[in-house]
GROMACS .gro file of N, CA and C in nm:
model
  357
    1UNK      N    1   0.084  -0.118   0.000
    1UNK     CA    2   0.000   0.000   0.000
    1UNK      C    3   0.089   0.124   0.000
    2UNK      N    4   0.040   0.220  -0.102
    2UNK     CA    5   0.165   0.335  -0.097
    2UNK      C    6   0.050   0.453  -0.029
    3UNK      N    7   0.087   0.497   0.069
    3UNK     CA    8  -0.019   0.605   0.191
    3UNK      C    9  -0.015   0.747   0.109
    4UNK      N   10  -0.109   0.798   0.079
    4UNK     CA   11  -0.118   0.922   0.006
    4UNK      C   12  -0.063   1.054   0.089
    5UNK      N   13   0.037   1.126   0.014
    5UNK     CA   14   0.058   1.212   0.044
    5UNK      C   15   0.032   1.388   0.104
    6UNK      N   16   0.049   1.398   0.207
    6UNK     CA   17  -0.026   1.564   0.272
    6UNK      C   18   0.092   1.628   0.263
    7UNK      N   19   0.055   1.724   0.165
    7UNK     CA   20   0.175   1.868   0.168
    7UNK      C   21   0.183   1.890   0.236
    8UNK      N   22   0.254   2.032   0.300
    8UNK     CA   23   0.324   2.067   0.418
    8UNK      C   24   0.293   2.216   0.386
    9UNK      N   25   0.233   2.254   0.518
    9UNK     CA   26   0.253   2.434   0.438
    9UNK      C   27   0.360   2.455   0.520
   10UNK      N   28   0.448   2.540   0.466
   10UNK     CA   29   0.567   2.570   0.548
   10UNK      C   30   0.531   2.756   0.614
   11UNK      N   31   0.538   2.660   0.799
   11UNK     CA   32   0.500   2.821   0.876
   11UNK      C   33   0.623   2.859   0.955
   12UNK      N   34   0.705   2.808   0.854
   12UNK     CA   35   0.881   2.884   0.965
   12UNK      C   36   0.901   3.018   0.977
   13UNK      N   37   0.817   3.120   0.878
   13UNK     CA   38   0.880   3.243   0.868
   13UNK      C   39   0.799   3.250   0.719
   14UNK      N   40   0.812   3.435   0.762
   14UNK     CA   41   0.795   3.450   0.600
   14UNK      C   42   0.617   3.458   0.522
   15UNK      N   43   0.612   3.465   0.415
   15UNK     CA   44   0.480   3.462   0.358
   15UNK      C   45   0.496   3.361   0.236
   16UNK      N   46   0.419   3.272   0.233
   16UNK     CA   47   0.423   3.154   0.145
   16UNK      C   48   0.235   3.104   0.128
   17UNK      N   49   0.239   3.050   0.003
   17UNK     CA   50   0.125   3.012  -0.080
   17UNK      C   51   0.045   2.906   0.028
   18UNK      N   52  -0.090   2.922   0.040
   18UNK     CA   53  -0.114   2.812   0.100
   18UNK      C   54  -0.103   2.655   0.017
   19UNK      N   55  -0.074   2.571   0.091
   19UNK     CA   56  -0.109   2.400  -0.024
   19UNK      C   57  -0.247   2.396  -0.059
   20UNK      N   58  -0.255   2.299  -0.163
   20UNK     CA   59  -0.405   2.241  -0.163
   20UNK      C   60  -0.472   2.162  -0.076
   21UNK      N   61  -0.559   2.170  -0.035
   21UNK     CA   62  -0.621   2.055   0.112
   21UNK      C   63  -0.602   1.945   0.042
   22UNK      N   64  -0.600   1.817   0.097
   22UNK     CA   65  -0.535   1.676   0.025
   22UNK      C   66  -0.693   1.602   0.103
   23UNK      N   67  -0.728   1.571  -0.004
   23UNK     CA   68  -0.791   1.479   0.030
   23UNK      C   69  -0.804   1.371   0.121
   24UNK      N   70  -0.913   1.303   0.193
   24UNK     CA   71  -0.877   1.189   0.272
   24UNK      C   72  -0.918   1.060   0.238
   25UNK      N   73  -0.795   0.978   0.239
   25UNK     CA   74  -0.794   0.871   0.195
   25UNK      C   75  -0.811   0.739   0.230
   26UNK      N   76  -0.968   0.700   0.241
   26UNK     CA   77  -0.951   0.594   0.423
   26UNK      C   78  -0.863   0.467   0.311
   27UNK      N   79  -0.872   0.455   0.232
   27UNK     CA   80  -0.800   0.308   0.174
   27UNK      C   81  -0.652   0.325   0.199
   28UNK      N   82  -0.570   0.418   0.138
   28UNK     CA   83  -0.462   0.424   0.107
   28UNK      C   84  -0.342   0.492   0.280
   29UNK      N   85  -0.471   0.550   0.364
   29UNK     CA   86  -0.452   0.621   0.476
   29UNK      C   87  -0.312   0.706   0.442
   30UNK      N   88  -0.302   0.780   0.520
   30UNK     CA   89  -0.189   0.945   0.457
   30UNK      C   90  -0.037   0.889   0.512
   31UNK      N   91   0.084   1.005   0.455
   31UNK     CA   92   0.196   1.025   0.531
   31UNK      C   93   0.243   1.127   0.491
   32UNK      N   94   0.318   1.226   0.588
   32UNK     CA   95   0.347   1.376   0.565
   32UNK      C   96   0.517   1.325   0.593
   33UNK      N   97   0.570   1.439   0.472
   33UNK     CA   98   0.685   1.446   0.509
   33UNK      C   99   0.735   1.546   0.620
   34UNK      N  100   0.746   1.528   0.774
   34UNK     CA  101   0.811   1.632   0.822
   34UNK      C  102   0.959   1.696   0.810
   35UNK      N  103   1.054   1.641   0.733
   35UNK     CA  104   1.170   1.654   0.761
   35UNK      C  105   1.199   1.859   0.769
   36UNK      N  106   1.268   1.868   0.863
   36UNK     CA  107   1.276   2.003   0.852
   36UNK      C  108   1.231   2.062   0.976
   37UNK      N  109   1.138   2.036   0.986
   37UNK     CA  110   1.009   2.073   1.078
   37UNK      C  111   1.021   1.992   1.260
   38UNK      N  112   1.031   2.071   1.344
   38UNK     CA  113   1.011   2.013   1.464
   38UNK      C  114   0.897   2.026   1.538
   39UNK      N  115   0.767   2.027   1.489
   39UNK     CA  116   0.595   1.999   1.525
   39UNK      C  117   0.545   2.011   1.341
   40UNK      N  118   0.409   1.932   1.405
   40UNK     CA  119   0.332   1.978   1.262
   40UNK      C  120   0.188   1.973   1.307
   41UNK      N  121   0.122   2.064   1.270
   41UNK     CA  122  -0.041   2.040   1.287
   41UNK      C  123  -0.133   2.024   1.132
   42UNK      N  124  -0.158   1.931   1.207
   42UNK     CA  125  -0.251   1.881   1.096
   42UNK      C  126  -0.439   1.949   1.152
   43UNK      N  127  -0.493   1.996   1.015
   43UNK     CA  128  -0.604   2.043   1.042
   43UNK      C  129  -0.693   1.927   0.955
   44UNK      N  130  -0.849   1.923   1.012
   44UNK     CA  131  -0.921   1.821   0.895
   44UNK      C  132  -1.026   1.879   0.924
   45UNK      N  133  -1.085   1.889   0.815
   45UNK     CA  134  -1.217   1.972   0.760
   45UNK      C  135  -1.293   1.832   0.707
   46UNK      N  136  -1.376   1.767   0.815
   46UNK     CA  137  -1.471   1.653   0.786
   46UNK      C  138  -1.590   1.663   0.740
   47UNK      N  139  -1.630   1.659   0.628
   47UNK     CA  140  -1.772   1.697   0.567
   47UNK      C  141  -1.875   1.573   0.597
   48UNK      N  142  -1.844   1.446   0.646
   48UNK     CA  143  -1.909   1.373   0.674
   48UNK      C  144  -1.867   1.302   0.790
   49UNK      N  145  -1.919   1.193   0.870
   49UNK     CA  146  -1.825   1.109   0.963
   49UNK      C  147  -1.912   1.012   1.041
   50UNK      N  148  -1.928   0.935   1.107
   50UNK     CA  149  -2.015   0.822   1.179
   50UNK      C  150  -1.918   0.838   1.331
   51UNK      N  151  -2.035   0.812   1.361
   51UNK     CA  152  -1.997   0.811   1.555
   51UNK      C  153  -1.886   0.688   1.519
   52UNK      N  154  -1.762   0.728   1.612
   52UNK     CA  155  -1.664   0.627   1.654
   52UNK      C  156  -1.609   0.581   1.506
   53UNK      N  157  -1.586   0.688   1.393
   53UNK     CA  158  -1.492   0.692   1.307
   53UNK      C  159  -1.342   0.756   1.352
   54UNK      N  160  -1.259   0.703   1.326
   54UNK     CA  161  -1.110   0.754   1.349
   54UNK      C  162  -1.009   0.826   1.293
   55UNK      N  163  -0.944   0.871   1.374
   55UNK     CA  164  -0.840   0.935   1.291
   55UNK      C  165  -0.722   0.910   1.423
   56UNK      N  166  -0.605   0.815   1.340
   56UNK     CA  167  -0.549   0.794   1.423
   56UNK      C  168  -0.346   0.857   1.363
   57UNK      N  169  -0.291   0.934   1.472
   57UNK     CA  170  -0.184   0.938   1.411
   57UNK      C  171  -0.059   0.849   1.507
   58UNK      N  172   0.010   0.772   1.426
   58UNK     CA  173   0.079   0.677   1.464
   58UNK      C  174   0.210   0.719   1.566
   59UNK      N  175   0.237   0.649   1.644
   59UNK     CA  176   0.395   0.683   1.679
   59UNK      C  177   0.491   0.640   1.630
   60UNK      N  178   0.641   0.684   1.623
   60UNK     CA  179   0.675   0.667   1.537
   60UNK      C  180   0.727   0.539   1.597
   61UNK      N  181   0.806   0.424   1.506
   61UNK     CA  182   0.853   0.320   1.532
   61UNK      C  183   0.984   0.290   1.552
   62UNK      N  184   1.052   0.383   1.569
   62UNK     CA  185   1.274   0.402   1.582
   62UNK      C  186   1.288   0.530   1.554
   63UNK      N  187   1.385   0.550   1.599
   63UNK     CA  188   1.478   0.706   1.626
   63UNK      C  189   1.466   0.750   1.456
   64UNK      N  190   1.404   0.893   1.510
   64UNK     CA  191   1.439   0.976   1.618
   64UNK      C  192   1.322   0.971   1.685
   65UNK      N  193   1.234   0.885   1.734
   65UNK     CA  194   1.102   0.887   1.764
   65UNK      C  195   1.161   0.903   1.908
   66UNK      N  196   1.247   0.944   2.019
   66UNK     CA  197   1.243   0.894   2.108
   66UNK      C  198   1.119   0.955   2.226
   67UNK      N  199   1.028   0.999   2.173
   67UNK     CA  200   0.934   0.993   2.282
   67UNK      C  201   0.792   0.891   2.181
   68UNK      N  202   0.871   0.764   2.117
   68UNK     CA  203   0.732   0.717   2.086
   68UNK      C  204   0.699   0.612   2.188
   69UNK      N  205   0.687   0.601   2.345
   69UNK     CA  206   0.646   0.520   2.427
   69UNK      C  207   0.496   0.577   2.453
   70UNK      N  208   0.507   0.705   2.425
   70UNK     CA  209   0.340   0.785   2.487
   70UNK      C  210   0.244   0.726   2.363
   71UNK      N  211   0.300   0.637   2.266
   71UNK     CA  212   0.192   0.618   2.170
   71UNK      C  213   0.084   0.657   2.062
   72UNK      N  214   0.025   0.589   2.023
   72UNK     CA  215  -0.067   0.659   1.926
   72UNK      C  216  -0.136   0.774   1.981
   73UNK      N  217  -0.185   0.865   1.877
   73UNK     CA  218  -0.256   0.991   1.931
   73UNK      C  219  -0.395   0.914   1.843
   74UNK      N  220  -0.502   0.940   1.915
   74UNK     CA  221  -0.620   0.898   1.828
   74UNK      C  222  -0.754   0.983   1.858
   75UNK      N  223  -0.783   1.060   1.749
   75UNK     CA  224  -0.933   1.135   1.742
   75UNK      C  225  -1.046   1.053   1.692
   76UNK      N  226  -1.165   1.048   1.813
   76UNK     CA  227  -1.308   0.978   1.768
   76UNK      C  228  -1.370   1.073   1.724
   77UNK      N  229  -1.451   1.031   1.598
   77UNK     CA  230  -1.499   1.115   1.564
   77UNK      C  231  -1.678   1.108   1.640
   78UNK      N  232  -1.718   1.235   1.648
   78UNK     CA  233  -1.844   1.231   1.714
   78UNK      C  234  -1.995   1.221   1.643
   79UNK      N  235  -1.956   1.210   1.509
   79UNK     CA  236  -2.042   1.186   1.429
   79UNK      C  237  -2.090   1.342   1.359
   80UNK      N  238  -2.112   1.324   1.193
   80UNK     CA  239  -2.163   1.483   1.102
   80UNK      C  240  -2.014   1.529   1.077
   81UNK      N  241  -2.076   1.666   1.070
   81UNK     CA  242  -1.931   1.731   0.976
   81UNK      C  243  -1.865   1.793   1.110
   82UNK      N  244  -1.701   1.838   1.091
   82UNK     CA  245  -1.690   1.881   1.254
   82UNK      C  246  -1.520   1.965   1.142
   83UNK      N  247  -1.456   2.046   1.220
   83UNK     CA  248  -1.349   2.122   1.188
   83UNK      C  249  -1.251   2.100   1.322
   84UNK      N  250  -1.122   2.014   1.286
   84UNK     CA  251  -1.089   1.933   1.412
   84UNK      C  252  -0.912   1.986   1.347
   85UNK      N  253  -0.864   1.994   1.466
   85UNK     CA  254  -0.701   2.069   1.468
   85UNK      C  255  -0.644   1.975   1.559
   86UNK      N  256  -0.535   1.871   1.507
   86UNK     CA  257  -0.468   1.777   1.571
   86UNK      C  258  -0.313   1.856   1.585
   87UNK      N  259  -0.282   1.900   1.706
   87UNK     CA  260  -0.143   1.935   1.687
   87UNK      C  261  -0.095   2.059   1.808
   88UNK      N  262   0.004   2.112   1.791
   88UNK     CA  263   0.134   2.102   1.726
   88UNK      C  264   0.193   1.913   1.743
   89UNK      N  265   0.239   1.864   1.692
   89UNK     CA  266   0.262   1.733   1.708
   89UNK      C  267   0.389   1.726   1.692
   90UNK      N  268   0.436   1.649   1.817
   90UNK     CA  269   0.601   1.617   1.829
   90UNK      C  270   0.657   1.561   1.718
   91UNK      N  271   0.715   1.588   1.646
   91UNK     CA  272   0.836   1.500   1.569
   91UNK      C  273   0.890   1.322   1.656
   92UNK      N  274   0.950   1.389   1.788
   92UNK     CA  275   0.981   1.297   1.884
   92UNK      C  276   0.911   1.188   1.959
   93UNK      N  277   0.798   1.262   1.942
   93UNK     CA  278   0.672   1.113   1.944
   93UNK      C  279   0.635   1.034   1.810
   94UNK      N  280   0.609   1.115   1.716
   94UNK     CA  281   0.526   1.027   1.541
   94UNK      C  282   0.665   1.041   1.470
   95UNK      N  283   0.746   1.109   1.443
   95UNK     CA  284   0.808   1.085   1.277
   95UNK      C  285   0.860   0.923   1.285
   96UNK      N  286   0.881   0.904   1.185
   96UNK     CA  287   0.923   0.763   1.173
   96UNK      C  288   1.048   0.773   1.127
   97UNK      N  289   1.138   0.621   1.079
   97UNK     CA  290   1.246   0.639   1.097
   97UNK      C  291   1.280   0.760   0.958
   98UNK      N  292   1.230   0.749   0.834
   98UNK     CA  293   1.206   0.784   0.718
   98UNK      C  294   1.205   0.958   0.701
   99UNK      N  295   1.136   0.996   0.823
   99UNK     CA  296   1.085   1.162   0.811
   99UNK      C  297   0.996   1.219   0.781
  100UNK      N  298   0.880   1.080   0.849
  100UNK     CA  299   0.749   1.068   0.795
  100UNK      C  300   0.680   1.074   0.890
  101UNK      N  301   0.544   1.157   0.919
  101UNK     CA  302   0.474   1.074   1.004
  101UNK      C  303   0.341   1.017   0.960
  102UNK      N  304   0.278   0.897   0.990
  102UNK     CA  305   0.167   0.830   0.930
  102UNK      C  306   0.012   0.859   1.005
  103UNK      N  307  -0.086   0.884   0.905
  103UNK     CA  308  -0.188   0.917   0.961
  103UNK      C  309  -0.310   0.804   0.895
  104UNK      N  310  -0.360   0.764   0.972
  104UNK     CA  311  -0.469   0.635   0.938
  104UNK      C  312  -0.611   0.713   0.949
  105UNK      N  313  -0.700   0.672   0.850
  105UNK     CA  314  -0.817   0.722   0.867
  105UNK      C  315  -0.888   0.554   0.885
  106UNK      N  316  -1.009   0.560   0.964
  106UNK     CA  317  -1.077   0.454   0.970
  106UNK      C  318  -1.232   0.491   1.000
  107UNK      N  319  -1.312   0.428   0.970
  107UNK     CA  320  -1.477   0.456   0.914
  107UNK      C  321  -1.562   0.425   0.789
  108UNK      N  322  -1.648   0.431   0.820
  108UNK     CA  323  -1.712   0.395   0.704
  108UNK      C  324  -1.801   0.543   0.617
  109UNK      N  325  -1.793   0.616   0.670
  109UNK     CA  326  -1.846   0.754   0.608
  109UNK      C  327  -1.764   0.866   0.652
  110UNK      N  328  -1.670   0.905   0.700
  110UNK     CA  329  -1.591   0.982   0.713
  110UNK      C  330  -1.506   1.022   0.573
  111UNK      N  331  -1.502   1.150   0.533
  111UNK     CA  332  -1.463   1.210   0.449
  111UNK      C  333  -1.455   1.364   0.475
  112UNK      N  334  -1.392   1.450   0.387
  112UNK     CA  335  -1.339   1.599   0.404
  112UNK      C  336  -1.171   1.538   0.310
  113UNK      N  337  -1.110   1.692   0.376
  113UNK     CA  338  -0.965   1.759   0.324
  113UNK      C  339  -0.919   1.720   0.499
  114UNK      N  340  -0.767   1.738   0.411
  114UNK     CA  341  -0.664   1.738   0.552
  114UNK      C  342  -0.543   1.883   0.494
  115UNK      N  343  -0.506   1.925   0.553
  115UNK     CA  344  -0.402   2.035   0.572
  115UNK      C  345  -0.333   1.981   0.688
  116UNK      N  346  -0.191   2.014   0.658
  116UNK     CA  347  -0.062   2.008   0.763
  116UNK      C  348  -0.009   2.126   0.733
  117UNK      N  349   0.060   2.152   0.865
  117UNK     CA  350   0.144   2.328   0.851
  117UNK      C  351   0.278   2.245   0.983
  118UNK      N  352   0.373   2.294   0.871
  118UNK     CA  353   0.489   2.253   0.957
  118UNK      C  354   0.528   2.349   1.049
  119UNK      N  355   0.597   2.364   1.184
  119UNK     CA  356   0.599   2.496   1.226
  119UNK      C  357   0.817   2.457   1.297
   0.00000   0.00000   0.00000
């Protein structure tokens, strides 16, 4: 399975273009490149969703993860459309070994855009 990709808006400084919202992908579930970046927030604009749909972001699995003992971060969804801000998010908990961190969608009617802003 190759996990679909979420741009990065870059918020280090400066004035820059926003990305396009990336779609959400419950089959293929996401991965953002953080490299660069030491937090990232991910925003999701859910236009649909079922009680106890997920959104789960992974920890990471080897260095530099070294705070991935605190584990998965996981949002239930409460059911309908909802505007939900996961973050600033450690690098040191999710990136993986790669410079990635992985985001799983799970549900059966959950849909919207996702945005990440590296900071």
């Amino acid at each position: 399975m190759t996990r679909s990709e979420i741009l990065v808006n870059d918020m280090k400084g400066g004035f820059a273009a926003a990305e396009t919202a990336d779609a959400i992908d419950k089959v293929n579930d996401h991965v953002v490149d953080v490299s660069g970046f030491k937090r990232v927030t991910l925003a999701f604009h859910l236009s649909a969703a079922t009680l106890g749909d997920t959104i789960t972001v992974k920890a990471g699995t080897g260095e530099p993860a070294f705070r991935r003992a605190l584990g998965d971060l996981v949002y239930t969804c409460a059911g309908g459309a909802a505007e939900v801000v996961l973050g600033p998010l450690e690098t040191a908990r999710f990136v993986q070994p790669d410079g990635t961190v992985h985001v799983d969608i799970a549900g059966s009617t959950i849909d919207g855009t996702i945005e990440a802003y590296g900071l």
